[in-house]
PDB file of C-alpha atoms and ligand atoms in Angstrom:
ATOM      1  CA  UNK O 114     -38.169 -35.345  25.320  1.00 41.00           C
ATOM      2  CA  UNK O 115     -35.254 -36.825  27.220  1.00 42.00           C
ATOM      3  CA  UNK O 116     -33.849 -38.250  24.030  1.00 44.00           C
ATOM      4  CA  UNK O 117     -34.213 -34.894  22.289  1.00 45.00           C
ATOM      5  CA  UNK O 118     -32.366 -33.140  25.150  1.00 46.00           C
ATOM      6  CA  UNK O 119     -29.631 -35.714  24.964  1.00 43.00           C
ATOM      7  CA  UNK O 120     -29.411 -35.257  21.198  1.00 44.00           C
ATOM      8  CA  UNK O 121     -29.226 -31.474  21.582  1.00 44.00           C
ATOM      9  CA  UNK O 122     -26.559 -31.836  24.278  1.00 45.00           C
ATOM     10  CA  UNK O 123     -24.525 -34.080  21.962  1.00 45.00           C
ATOM     11  CA  UNK O 124     -24.991 -31.686  19.086  1.00 46.00           C
ATOM     12  CA  UNK O 125     -23.828 -28.839  21.341  1.00 45.00           C
ATOM     13  CA  UNK O 126     -20.752 -30.794  22.348  1.00 45.00           C
ATOM     14  CA  UNK O 127     -19.968 -31.572  18.718  1.00 43.00           C
ATOM     15  CA  UNK O 128     -20.362 -27.899  17.745  1.00 45.00           C
ATOM     16  CA  UNK O 129     -18.158 -26.771  20.617  1.00 47.00           C
ATOM     17  CA  UNK O 130     -15.511 -29.343  19.813  1.00 46.00           C
ATOM     18  CA  UNK O 131     -15.651 -28.278  16.175  1.00 47.00           C
ATOM     19  CA  UNK O 132     -14.606 -24.692  16.993  1.00 49.00           C
ATOM     20  CA  UNK O 133     -11.164 -24.269  15.372  1.00 51.00           C
ATOM     21  CA  UNK O 134     -11.729 -26.976  12.727  1.00 49.00           C
ATOM     22  CA  UNK O 135     -14.959 -25.305  11.701  1.00 48.00           C
ATOM     23  CA  UNK O 136     -13.187 -21.954  11.431  1.00 46.00           C
ATOM     24  CA  UNK O 137     -10.709 -23.577   9.077  1.00 48.00           C
ATOM     25  CA  UNK O 138     -13.299 -24.706   6.569  1.00 66.00           C
ATOM     26  CA  UNK O 139     -15.860 -21.929   6.672  1.00 91.00           C
ATOM     27  CA  UNK O 140     -15.420 -19.250   4.011  1.00 96.00           C
ATOM     28  CA  UNK O 141     -14.071 -15.857   5.006  1.00 98.00           C
ATOM     29  CA  UNK O 142     -12.381 -12.887   3.394  1.00 98.00           C
ATOM     30  CA  UNK O 143      -9.201 -11.009   4.243  1.00 98.00           C
ATOM     31  CA  UNK O 144      -7.470  -7.845   3.076  1.00 98.00           C
ATOM     32  CA  UNK O 145      -3.681  -7.900   3.269  1.00 98.00           C
ATOM     33  CA  UNK O 146      -1.851  -4.734   4.317  1.00 99.00           C
ATOM     34  CA  UNK O 147       1.926  -4.235   4.304  1.00 99.00           C
ATOM     35  CA  UNK O 148       3.392  -1.550   6.572  1.00 98.00           C
ATOM     36  CA  UNK O 149       6.692   0.334   6.586  1.00 98.00           C
ATOM     37  CA  UNK O 150       7.149   0.772   2.816  1.00 98.00           C
ATOM     38  CA  UNK O 151       9.498   0.970   0.995  1.00 98.00           C
ATOM     39  CA  UNK O 152      10.756  -1.786   3.330  1.00 98.00           C
ATOM     40  CA  UNK O 153      11.241  -2.954   6.888  1.00 98.00           C
ATOM     41  CA  UNK O 154      14.758  -4.364   6.947  1.00 97.00           C
ATOM     42  CA  UNK O 155      18.008  -4.176   8.864  1.00 96.00           C
ATOM     43  CA  UNK O 156      19.896  -4.378   5.554  1.00 97.00           C
ATOM     44  CA  UNK O 157      20.815  -0.884   4.355  1.00 96.00           C
ATOM     45  CA  UNK O 158      21.070  -1.797   0.709  1.00 98.00           C
ATOM     46  CA  UNK O 159      18.937  -0.491  -2.175  1.00 98.00           C
ATOM     47  CA  UNK O 160      19.192  -3.687  -4.238  1.00 98.00           C
ATOM     48  CA  UNK O 161      17.949  -5.701  -1.252  1.00 98.00           C
ATOM     49  CA  UNK O 162      14.934  -3.375  -0.894  1.00 98.00           C
ATOM     50  CA  UNK O 163      14.225  -3.401  -4.648  1.00 98.00           C
ATOM     51  CA  UNK O 164      14.476  -7.187  -4.865  1.00 98.00           C
ATOM     52  CA  UNK O 165      12.252  -7.943  -1.910  1.00 98.00           C
ATOM     53  CA  UNK O 166       9.540  -5.628  -3.232  1.00 98.00           C
ATOM     54  CA  UNK O 167       9.769  -7.076  -6.746  1.00 98.00           C
ATOM     55  CA  UNK O 168       9.457 -10.605  -5.326  1.00 98.00           C
ATOM     56  CA  UNK O 169       6.592  -9.634  -3.039  1.00 98.00           C
ATOM     57  CA  UNK O 170       4.655  -7.912  -5.830  1.00 98.00           C
ATOM     58  CA  UNK O 171       5.242 -10.792  -8.264  1.00 98.00           C
ATOM     59  CA  UNK O 172       3.944 -13.203  -5.622  1.00 98.00           C
ATOM     60  CA  UNK O 173       0.876 -11.112  -4.844  1.00 98.00           C
ATOM     61  CA  UNK O 174       0.031 -10.880  -8.546  1.00 98.00           C
ATOM     62  CA  UNK O 175       0.671 -14.588  -9.083  1.00 98.00           C
ATOM     63  CA  UNK O 176      -1.879 -15.413  -6.381  1.00 98.00           C
ATOM     64  CA  UNK O 177      -4.250 -12.584  -7.401  1.00 98.00           C
ATOM     65  CA  UNK O 178      -3.982 -11.006  -3.960  1.00 98.00           C
ATOM     66  CA  UNK O 179      -4.785  -7.287  -3.790  1.00 98.00           C
ATOM     67  CA  UNK O 180      -2.814  -5.421  -1.106  1.00 98.00           C
ATOM     68  CA  UNK O 181      -2.393  -1.985   0.435  1.00 98.00           C
ATOM     69  CA  UNK O 182       1.085  -0.711   1.347  1.00 98.00           C
ATOM     70  CA  UNK O 183       1.588   1.895   4.079  1.00 99.00           C
ATOM     71  CA  UNK O 184       4.437   4.315   3.480  1.00 98.00           C
ATOM     72  CA  UNK O 185       6.892   6.050   5.806  1.00 98.00           C
ATOM     73  CA  UNK O 186       8.222   8.834   3.580  1.00 98.00           C
ATOM     74  CA  UNK O 187      11.186   9.433   5.952  1.00 98.00           C
ATOM     75  CA  UNK O 188      12.530   6.148   4.598  1.00 98.00           C
ATOM     76  CA  UNK O 189      12.802   7.595   1.098  1.00 98.00           C
ATOM     77  CA  UNK O 190      15.982   9.377   2.194  1.00 97.00           C
ATOM     78  CA  UNK O 191      17.449   6.363   4.009  1.00 96.00           C
ATOM     79  CA  UNK O 192      18.741   5.013   0.689  1.00 98.00           C
ATOM     80  CA  UNK O 193      18.593   6.206  -2.947  1.00 98.00           C
ATOM     81  CA  UNK O 194      15.540   8.498  -3.042  1.00 98.00           C
ATOM     82  CA  UNK O 195      14.598   8.030  -6.743  1.00 98.00           C
ATOM     83  CA  UNK O 196      14.802   4.241  -6.407  1.00 98.00           C
ATOM     84  CA  UNK O 197      12.849   4.294  -3.139  1.00 98.00           C
ATOM     85  CA  UNK O 198      10.138   6.288  -4.918  1.00 98.00           C
ATOM     86  CA  UNK O 199      10.429   3.775  -7.763  1.00 98.00           C
ATOM     87  CA  UNK O 200       9.445   1.026  -5.314  1.00 98.00           C
ATOM     88  CA  UNK O 201       6.251   2.914  -4.468  1.00 98.00           C
ATOM     89  CA  UNK O 202       5.522   3.319  -8.188  1.00 98.00           C
ATOM     90  CA  UNK O 203       5.942  -0.422  -8.666  1.00 98.00           C
ATOM     91  CA  UNK O 204       3.290  -1.017  -6.013  1.00 98.00           C
ATOM     92  CA  UNK O 205       0.854   1.235  -7.876  1.00 98.00           C
ATOM     93  CA  UNK O 206       1.781  -0.221 -11.274  1.00 98.00           C
ATOM     94  CA  UNK O 207       1.024  -3.675  -9.842  1.00 98.00           C
ATOM     95  CA  UNK O 208      -2.521  -2.408  -9.082  1.00 97.00           C
ATOM     96  CA  UNK O 209      -1.883  -2.217  -5.342  1.00 98.00           C
ATOM     97  CA  UNK O 210      -3.011   0.701  -3.179  1.00 98.00           C
ATOM     98  CA  UNK O 211      -0.886   2.935  -0.945  1.00 98.00           C
ATOM     99  CA  UNK O 212      -1.626   4.683   2.336  1.00 98.00           C
ATOM    100  CA  UNK O 213       0.070   6.985   4.838  1.00 98.00           C
ATOM    101  CA  UNK O 214       1.908   5.482   7.845  1.00 98.00           C
ATOM    102  CA  UNK O 215       3.261   8.870   9.086  1.00 98.00           C
ATOM    103  CA  UNK O 216       6.568  10.384   7.982  1.00 98.00           C
ATOM    104  CA  UNK O 217       8.856   9.097  10.714  1.00 98.00           C
ATOM    105  CA  UNK O 218       7.026   6.155  12.344  1.00 98.00           C
ATOM    106  CA  UNK O 219       6.815   7.854  15.732  1.00 97.00           C
ATOM    107  CA  UNK O 220       4.191   7.241  18.406  1.00 97.00           C
ATOM    108  CA  UNK O 221       1.462   9.747  19.285  1.00 97.00           C
ATOM    109  CA  UNK O 222       2.183   8.845  22.917  1.00 94.00           C
ATOM    110  CA  UNK O 223       5.589  10.521  22.697  1.00 93.00           C
ATOM    111  CA  UNK O 224       4.832  13.272  20.125  1.00 96.00           C
ATOM    112  CA  UNK O 225       1.488  14.550  21.400  1.00 96.00           C
ATOM    113  CA  UNK O 226      -1.367  15.488  19.071  1.00 98.00           C
ATOM    114  CA  UNK O 227       0.072  18.573  17.315  1.00 98.00           C
ATOM    115  CA  UNK O 228       3.472  17.034  16.450  1.00 98.00           C
ATOM    116  CA  UNK O 229       1.886  13.722  15.507  1.00 98.00           C
ATOM    117  CA  UNK O 230      -0.542  15.459  13.141  1.00 98.00           C
ATOM    118  CA  UNK O 231       2.395  17.362  11.629  1.00 98.00           C
ATOM    119  CA  UNK O 232       4.174  14.018  11.155  1.00 98.00           C
ATOM    120  CA  UNK O 233       1.140  12.611   9.320  1.00 98.00           C
ATOM    121  CA  UNK O 234       0.974  15.666   7.031  1.00 98.00           C
ATOM    122  CA  UNK O 235       4.714  15.442   6.374  1.00 98.00           C
ATOM    123  CA  UNK O 236       4.278  11.781   5.441  1.00 98.00           C
ATOM    124  CA  UNK O 237       1.986  12.314   2.459  1.00 98.00           C
ATOM    125  CA  UNK O 238       3.337  14.512  -0.396  1.00 98.00           C
ATOM    126  CA  UNK O 239       5.171  11.868  -2.459  1.00 98.00           C
ATOM    127  CA  UNK O 240       2.528   9.164  -1.992  1.00 98.00           C
ATOM    128  CA  UNK O 241      -0.282  11.611  -2.684  1.00 98.00           C
ATOM    129  CA  UNK O 242       1.527  12.814  -5.839  1.00 98.00           C
ATOM    130  CA  UNK O 243       2.099   9.295  -7.180  1.00 98.00           C
ATOM    131  CA  UNK O 244      -1.557   8.425  -6.635  1.00 98.00           C
ATOM    132  CA  UNK O 245      -2.698  11.706  -8.243  1.00 98.00           C
ATOM    133  CA  UNK O 246      -0.605  10.948 -11.354  1.00 98.00           C
ATOM    134  CA  UNK O 247      -2.749   7.837 -11.677  1.00 98.00           C
ATOM    135  CA  UNK O 248      -5.982   9.760 -10.953  1.00 98.00           C
ATOM    136  CA  UNK O 249      -6.234   8.143  -7.567  1.00 98.00           C
ATOM    137  CA  UNK O 250      -6.640   9.578  -4.120  1.00 97.00           C
ATOM    138  CA  UNK O 251      -4.731   9.074  -0.872  1.00 98.00           C
ATOM    139  CA  UNK O 252      -7.317   7.903   1.635  1.00 98.00           C
ATOM    140  CA  UNK O 253      -5.869   5.358   4.072  1.00 98.00           C
ATOM    141  CA  UNK O 254      -4.011   5.926   7.304  1.00 98.00           C
ATOM    142  CA  UNK O 255      -2.381   3.276   9.509  1.00 98.00           C
ATOM    143  CA  UNK O 256      -1.036   4.146  12.973  1.00 98.00           C
ATOM    144  CA  UNK O 257       2.549   2.993  13.618  1.00 98.00           C
ATOM    145  CA  UNK O 258       2.630   0.390  16.433  1.00 98.00           C
ATOM    146  CA  UNK O 259      -1.210   0.579  16.250  1.00 98.00           C
ATOM    147  CA  UNK O 260      -0.892   3.321  18.881  1.00 98.00           C
ATOM    148  CA  UNK O 261      -3.879   5.617  18.403  1.00 98.00           C
ATOM    149  CA  UNK O 262      -3.123   8.248  21.059  1.00 97.00           C
ATOM    150  CA  UNK O 263      -3.533   8.736  24.778  1.00 97.00           C
ATOM    151  CA  UNK O 264      -5.185  10.319  26.723  1.00 96.00           C
ATOM    152  CA  UNK O 265      -8.547  10.429  25.008  1.00 96.00           C
ATOM    153  CA  UNK O 266      -8.293  14.145  24.100  1.00 96.00           C
ATOM    154  CA  UNK O 267      -5.131  13.427  22.055  1.00 97.00           C
ATOM    155  CA  UNK O 268      -6.803  10.555  20.252  1.00 97.00           C
ATOM    156  CA  UNK O 269      -9.881  12.655  19.507  1.00 97.00           C
ATOM    157  CA  UNK O 270      -7.776  15.487  18.081  1.00 98.00           C
ATOM    158  CA  UNK O 271      -5.862  13.121  15.792  1.00 98.00           C
ATOM    159  CA  UNK O 272      -9.064  11.341  14.695  1.00 98.00           C
ATOM    160  CA  UNK O 273     -10.742  14.664  13.895  1.00 98.00           C
ATOM    161  CA  UNK O 274      -7.743  15.811  11.831  1.00 98.00           C
ATOM    162  CA  UNK O 275      -7.706  12.537   9.881  1.00 98.00           C
ATOM    163  CA  UNK O 276     -11.434  12.772   9.142  1.00 98.00           C
ATOM    164  CA  UNK O 277     -11.095  16.426   8.122  1.00 98.00           C
ATOM    165  CA  UNK O 278      -8.303  15.551   5.690  1.00 98.00           C
ATOM    166  CA  UNK O 279     -10.114  12.723   3.932  1.00 97.00           C
ATOM    167  CA  UNK O 280      -8.371   9.857   5.702  1.00 98.00           C
ATOM    168  CA  UNK O 281      -9.948   6.657   6.833  1.00 98.00           C
ATOM    169  CA  UNK O 282      -8.153   4.699   9.561  1.00 98.00           C
ATOM    170  CA  UNK O 283      -7.108   1.216   8.437  1.00 98.00           C
ATOM    171  CA  UNK O 284      -7.781  -1.023  11.462  1.00 98.00           C
ATOM    172  CA  UNK O 285      -6.058  -4.370  12.017  1.00 98.00           C
ATOM    173  CA  UNK O 286      -8.027  -7.506  12.844  1.00 98.00           C
ATOM    174  CA  UNK O 287      -5.290 -10.118  12.247  1.00 98.00           C
ATOM    175  CA  UNK O 288      -1.800  -9.501  13.580  1.00 98.00           C
ATOM    176  CA  UNK O 289       0.738 -12.333  13.680  1.00 97.00           C
ATOM    177  CA  UNK O 290       3.688 -10.090  14.676  1.00 98.00           C
ATOM    178  CA  UNK O 291       5.566 -10.765  11.442  1.00 98.00           C
ATOM    179  CA  UNK O 292       7.989  -7.882  12.173  1.00 98.00           C
ATOM    180  CA  UNK O 293       9.484  -9.843  15.036  1.00 97.00           C
ATOM    181  CA  UNK O 294      10.449 -12.728  12.751  1.00 98.00           C
ATOM    182  CA  UNK O 295      11.656 -10.445   9.952  1.00 98.00           C
ATOM    183  CA  UNK O 296      14.860  -9.081  11.506  1.00 97.00           C
ATOM    184  CA  UNK O 297      16.273 -12.460  12.556  1.00 98.00           C
ATOM    185  CA  UNK O 298      15.414 -13.599   9.011  1.00 98.00           C
ATOM    186  CA  UNK O 299      17.267 -10.652   7.419  1.00 98.00           C
ATOM    187  CA  UNK O 300      20.195 -11.467   9.664  1.00 97.00           C
ATOM    188  CA  UNK O 301      20.197 -15.085   8.456  1.00 98.00           C
ATOM    189  CA  UNK O 302      20.041 -13.902   4.809  1.00 98.00           C
ATOM    190  CA  UNK O 303      23.040 -11.616   5.322  1.00 97.00           C
ATOM    191  CA  UNK O 304      25.025 -14.384   7.036  1.00 97.00           C
ATOM    192  CA  UNK O 305      24.139 -16.832   4.216  1.00 98.00           C
ATOM    193  CA  UNK O 306      22.669 -19.080   6.898  1.00 98.00           C
ATOM    194  CA  UNK O 307      20.368 -21.218   4.752  1.00 98.00           C
ATOM    195  CA  UNK O 308      19.488 -23.524   7.648  1.00 98.00           C
ATOM    196  CA  UNK O 309      18.545 -20.538   9.825  1.00 97.00           C
ATOM    197  CA  UNK O 310      16.386 -19.016   7.088  1.00 98.00           C
ATOM    198  CA  UNK O 311      14.498 -22.236   6.623  1.00 98.00           C
ATOM    199  CA  UNK O 312      13.940 -22.673  10.345  1.00 98.00           C
ATOM    200  CA  UNK O 313      12.711 -19.090  10.919  1.00 98.00           C
ATOM    201  CA  UNK O 314      10.394 -19.299   7.925  1.00 98.00           C
ATOM    202  CA  UNK O 315       8.952 -22.593   9.179  1.00 98.00           C
ATOM    203  CA  UNK O 316       8.321 -21.202  12.672  1.00 98.00           C
ATOM    204  CA  UNK O 317       6.846 -18.016  11.165  1.00 98.00           C
ATOM    205  CA  UNK O 318       4.418 -19.856   8.901  1.00 98.00           C
ATOM    206  CA  UNK O 319       3.279 -22.247  11.653  1.00 98.00           C
ATOM    207  CA  UNK O 320       2.714 -19.311  13.986  1.00 98.00           C
ATOM    208  CA  UNK O 321       0.860 -17.316  11.325  1.00 98.00           C
ATOM    209  CA  UNK O 322      -1.450 -20.210  10.412  1.00 98.00           C
ATOM    210  CA  UNK O 323      -2.272 -20.769  14.088  1.00 97.00           C
ATOM    211  CA  UNK O 324      -2.734 -17.062  14.821  1.00 98.00           C
ATOM    212  CA  UNK O 325      -5.131 -16.544  11.892  1.00 98.00           C
ATOM    213  CA  UNK O 326      -7.368 -19.246  13.384  1.00 97.00           C
ATOM    214  CA  UNK O 327      -7.222 -17.536  16.781  1.00 98.00           C
ATOM    215  CA  UNK O 328      -8.381 -14.234  15.270  1.00 98.00           C
ATOM    216  CA  UNK O 329     -11.206 -16.021  13.526  1.00 98.00           C
ATOM    217  CA  UNK O 330     -12.248 -17.597  16.833  1.00 97.00           C
ATOM    218  CA  UNK O 331     -11.963 -14.145  18.459  1.00 98.00           C
ATOM    219  CA  UNK O 332     -14.232 -12.559  15.823  1.00 98.00           C
ATOM    220  CA  UNK O 333     -16.753 -15.326  16.367  1.00 97.00           C
ATOM    221  CA  UNK O 334     -16.648 -14.680  20.125  1.00 97.00           C
ATOM    222  CA  UNK O 335     -17.566 -11.033  19.435  1.00 98.00           C
ATOM    223  CA  UNK O 336     -19.906 -11.306  16.460  1.00 98.00           C
ATOM    224  CA  UNK O 337     -20.899 -14.973  16.191  1.00 97.00           C
ATOM    225  CA  UNK O 338     -19.499 -14.956  12.661  1.00 97.00           C
ATOM    226  CA  UNK O 339     -16.388 -14.327  10.624  1.00 98.00           C
ATOM    227  CA  UNK O 340     -15.810 -10.697   9.715  1.00 98.00           C
ATOM    228  CA  UNK O 341     -13.963  -9.416   6.650  1.00 98.00           C
ATOM    229  CA  UNK O 342     -10.500  -9.409   8.205  1.00 98.00           C
ATOM    230  CA  UNK O 343      -7.692  -6.899   7.741  1.00 98.00           C
ATOM    231  CA  UNK O 344      -4.306  -8.535   8.217  1.00 98.00           C
ATOM    232  CA  UNK O 345      -1.188  -6.619   9.205  1.00 98.00           C
ATOM    233  CA  UNK O 346       2.061  -7.610   7.521  1.00 98.00           C
ATOM    234  CA  UNK O 347       5.231  -5.689   6.646  1.00 98.00           C
ATOM    235  CA  UNK O 348       7.246  -5.148   3.473  1.00 98.00           C
ATOM    236  CA  UNK O 349      10.016  -7.586   4.402  1.00 98.00           C
ATOM    237  CA  UNK O 350      12.277 -10.127   2.780  1.00 98.00           C
ATOM    238  CA  UNK O 351      10.642 -12.755   5.007  1.00 98.00           C
ATOM    239  CA  UNK O 352       7.235 -12.059   3.459  1.00 98.00           C
ATOM    240  CA  UNK O 353       8.731 -11.839  -0.046  1.00 98.00           C
ATOM    241  CA  UNK O 354      10.247 -15.311   0.424  1.00 98.00           C
ATOM    242  CA  UNK O 355       7.053 -16.630   2.090  1.00 98.00           C
ATOM    243  CA  UNK O 356       4.352 -15.263  -0.185  1.00 98.00           C
ATOM    244  CA  UNK O 357       3.534 -18.631  -1.814  1.00 98.00           C
ATOM    245  CA  UNK O 358       3.244 -20.227   1.633  1.00 98.00           C
ATOM    246  CA  UNK O 359       1.143 -17.338   2.967  1.00 98.00           C
ATOM    247  CA  UNK O 360      -1.190 -17.695  -0.018  1.00 98.00           C
ATOM    248  CA  UNK O 361      -1.422 -21.446   0.710  1.00 98.00           C
ATOM    249  CA  UNK O 362      -2.251 -20.757   4.384  1.00 98.00           C
ATOM    250  CA  UNK O 363      -5.113 -18.461   3.334  1.00 98.00           C
ATOM    251  CA  UNK O 364      -6.344 -21.036   0.854  1.00 97.00           C
ATOM    252  CA  UNK O 365      -6.272 -23.803   3.465  1.00 96.00           C
ATOM    253  CA  UNK O 366      -8.161 -21.513   5.854  1.00 96.00           C
ATOM    254  CA  UNK O 367     -10.716 -20.935   3.049  1.00 97.00           C
ATOM    255  CA  UNK O 368     -10.022 -17.193   3.150  1.00 98.00           C
ATOM    256  CA  UNK O 369     -10.426 -15.216  -0.053  1.00 98.00           C
ATOM    257  CA  UNK O 370      -8.188 -12.148  -0.446  1.00 98.00           C
ATOM    258  CA  UNK O 371     -10.096  -8.894  -1.071  1.00 98.00           C
ATOM    259  CA  UNK O 372      -9.162  -5.206  -1.116  1.00 98.00           C
ATOM    260  CA  UNK O 373      -9.045  -3.102   2.023  1.00 98.00           C
ATOM    261  CA  UNK O 374     -11.923  -1.048   0.650  1.00 98.00           C
ATOM    262  CA  UNK O 375     -14.051  -4.186   0.259  1.00 98.00           C
ATOM    263  CA  UNK O 376     -13.160  -5.460   3.736  1.00 98.00           C
ATOM    264  CA  UNK O 377     -14.078  -2.154   5.346  1.00 98.00           C
ATOM    265  CA  UNK O 378     -17.655  -2.532   4.109  1.00 98.00           C
ATOM    266  CA  UNK O 379     -18.175  -5.104   6.851  1.00 98.00           C
ATOM    267  CA  UNK O 380     -20.475  -3.432   9.429  1.00 98.00           C
ATOM    268  CA  UNK O 381     -18.057  -4.505  12.185  1.00 98.00           C
ATOM    269  CA  UNK O 382     -15.807  -1.613  11.104  1.00 98.00           C
ATOM    270  CA  UNK O 383     -18.570   0.858  12.010  1.00 97.00           C
ATOM    271  CA  UNK O 384     -18.243  -0.021  15.699  1.00 96.00           C
ATOM    272  CA  UNK O 385     -16.708   2.781  17.724  1.00 93.00           C
ATOM    273  CA  UNK O 386     -13.160   2.176  18.955  1.00 96.00           C
ATOM    274  CA  UNK O 387     -13.442   3.130  22.635  1.00 95.00           C
ATOM    275  CA  UNK O 388      -9.797   2.515  23.536  1.00 97.00           C
ATOM    276  CA  UNK O 389      -7.609   5.498  24.416  1.00 97.00           C
ATOM    277  CA  UNK O 390      -4.835   3.723  26.335  1.00 97.00           C
ATOM    278  CA  UNK O 391      -1.154   3.721  25.441  1.00 96.00           C
ATOM    279  CA  UNK O 392      -0.820   0.172  24.088  1.00 97.00           C
ATOM    280  CA  UNK O 393      -0.943  -0.553  20.375  1.00 97.00           C
ATOM    281  CA  UNK O 394      -3.714  -3.132  20.324  1.00 97.00           C
ATOM    282  CA  UNK O 395      -5.637  -4.470  17.360  1.00 98.00           C
ATOM    283  CA  UNK O 396      -9.281  -3.774  16.737  1.00 98.00           C
ATOM    284  CA  UNK O 397     -10.927  -6.985  17.961  1.00 98.00           C
ATOM    285  CA  UNK O 398      -9.518  -6.180  21.381  1.00 98.00           C
ATOM    286  CA  UNK O 399     -10.826  -2.609  21.108  1.00 98.00           C
ATOM    287  CA  UNK O 400     -14.279  -3.811  20.079  1.00 98.00           C
ATOM    288  CA  UNK O 401     -14.331  -6.376  22.900  1.00 97.00           C
ATOM    289  CA  UNK O 402     -14.327  -3.335  25.218  1.00 96.00           C
ATOM    290  CA  UNK O 403     -17.131  -1.621  23.268  1.00 95.00           C
ATOM    291  CA  UNK O 404     -19.217  -4.809  23.162  1.00 97.00           C
ATOM    292  CA  UNK O 405     -18.348  -5.939  26.720  1.00 97.00           C
ATOM    293  CA  UNK O 406     -17.367  -9.395  25.493  1.00 97.00           C
ATOM    294  CA  UNK O 407     -14.282 -11.440  26.280  1.00 96.00           C
ATOM    295  CA  UNK O 408     -11.801 -12.649  23.668  1.00 97.00           C
ATOM    296  CA  UNK O 409     -10.595 -16.274  23.956  1.00 97.00           C
ATOM    297  CA  UNK O 410      -7.200 -15.321  25.442  1.00 97.00           C
ATOM    298  CA  UNK O 411      -6.724 -18.791  26.985  1.00 96.00           C
ATOM    299  CA  UNK O 412      -6.015 -20.170  23.523  1.00 96.00           C
ATOM    300  CA  UNK O 413      -3.795 -17.294  22.302  1.00 97.00           C
ATOM    301  CA  UNK O 414      -0.197 -18.237  21.432  1.00 96.00           C
ATOM    302  CA  UNK O 415       2.640 -15.795  22.011  1.00 97.00           C
ATOM    303  CA  UNK O 416       5.485 -15.456  19.473  1.00 96.00           C
ATOM    304  CA  UNK O 417       7.847 -18.426  20.097  1.00 96.00           C
ATOM    305  CA  UNK O 418      10.562 -17.687  22.648  1.00 97.00           C
ATOM    306  CA  UNK O 419      13.423 -18.505  20.243  1.00 95.00           C
ATOM    307  CA  UNK O 420      12.216 -15.729  17.909  1.00 97.00           C
ATOM    308  CA  UNK O 421      11.933 -13.207  20.757  1.00 96.00           C
ATOM    309  CA  UNK O 422      15.472 -14.048  21.846  1.00 95.00           C
ATOM    310  CA  UNK O 423      16.814 -13.815  18.287  1.00 94.00           C
ATOM    311  CA  UNK O 424      15.070 -10.457  17.780  1.00 95.00           C
ATOM    312  CA  UNK O 425      16.410  -8.982  21.033  1.00 94.00           C
ATOM    313  CA  UNK O 426      19.914 -10.087  20.104  1.00 93.00           C
ATOM    314  CA  UNK O 427      19.740  -8.121  16.827  1.00 90.00           C
ATOM    315  CA  UNK O 428      17.607  -5.168  17.956  1.00 83.00           C
ATOM    316  CA  UNK O 429      17.985  -4.645  21.701  1.00 75.00           C
ATOM    317  CA  UNK O 430      15.929  -1.412  21.862  1.00 68.00           C
ATOM    318  CA  UNK O 431      12.562  -3.073  21.297  1.00 62.00           C
TER     319      UNK O 431
HETATM  320 ZN1   ZN Y  73       4.909   0.376  11.016  1.00 89.64          ZN
END
């Protein structure tokens, strides 16, 4: 009996020690989502936007990765409107899906329910039309900043409107803050700083690989298993230039890319989101409140300081 206890204790220790390594090898699935279409960039240039989308879509196709892009239709008028719409068409022609990310990328915390709902409705006509031309339906909504509305009455009103208008909320269960790396990267591209580009991309990919494993550990803390993850990314030059490396990271992590629709079949996504605070937090954190379980915050890594500093230098009104 003593020997058995000892053996079980050893086995336990081995299993505990195997945490992150185990997460790396076990199979899982992930749906990639790209926000802020046609593009998130500090470069106000149509060719730049066209090129980064063409590269991103080529990469996604090359690696057989389905993706959903979330559109801010206010951006269509930032540059050449027909070409901006052309970018959205390229996403659909590449067999990707599109969703609504509001018209102007404002927060419900500042707009209130009525104006926020108006901003959602204003954000759909072009995207809905392009999908309809292809006999498809607009059905996904992603909250900018992942801010879902506060206080609770505001959130409930927005949720009810979305449901009533055939939208399903696209939650996020992996978020490696790619937006924060993307502006310093754009800046390096514009300055023809090859060394800087390489460094930022390296730091970004290391951080992303590490953060994916943290989210997998977090899901296991809540559910005792991997869920079908939904990863938040943005339509950026950084991701266009990194798509081969991102695909390799997923492959190394034994994560198979699937569509958002497939991922959302995971029963985890049926859990109520109880959070009605002001912060834009991802869904594992929301569910940890519903399930009264802790996430492994001790092992969470923040975005590297050098990236934060570089971002604040370029975009001081964070
Ligand atoms: Zn966004």
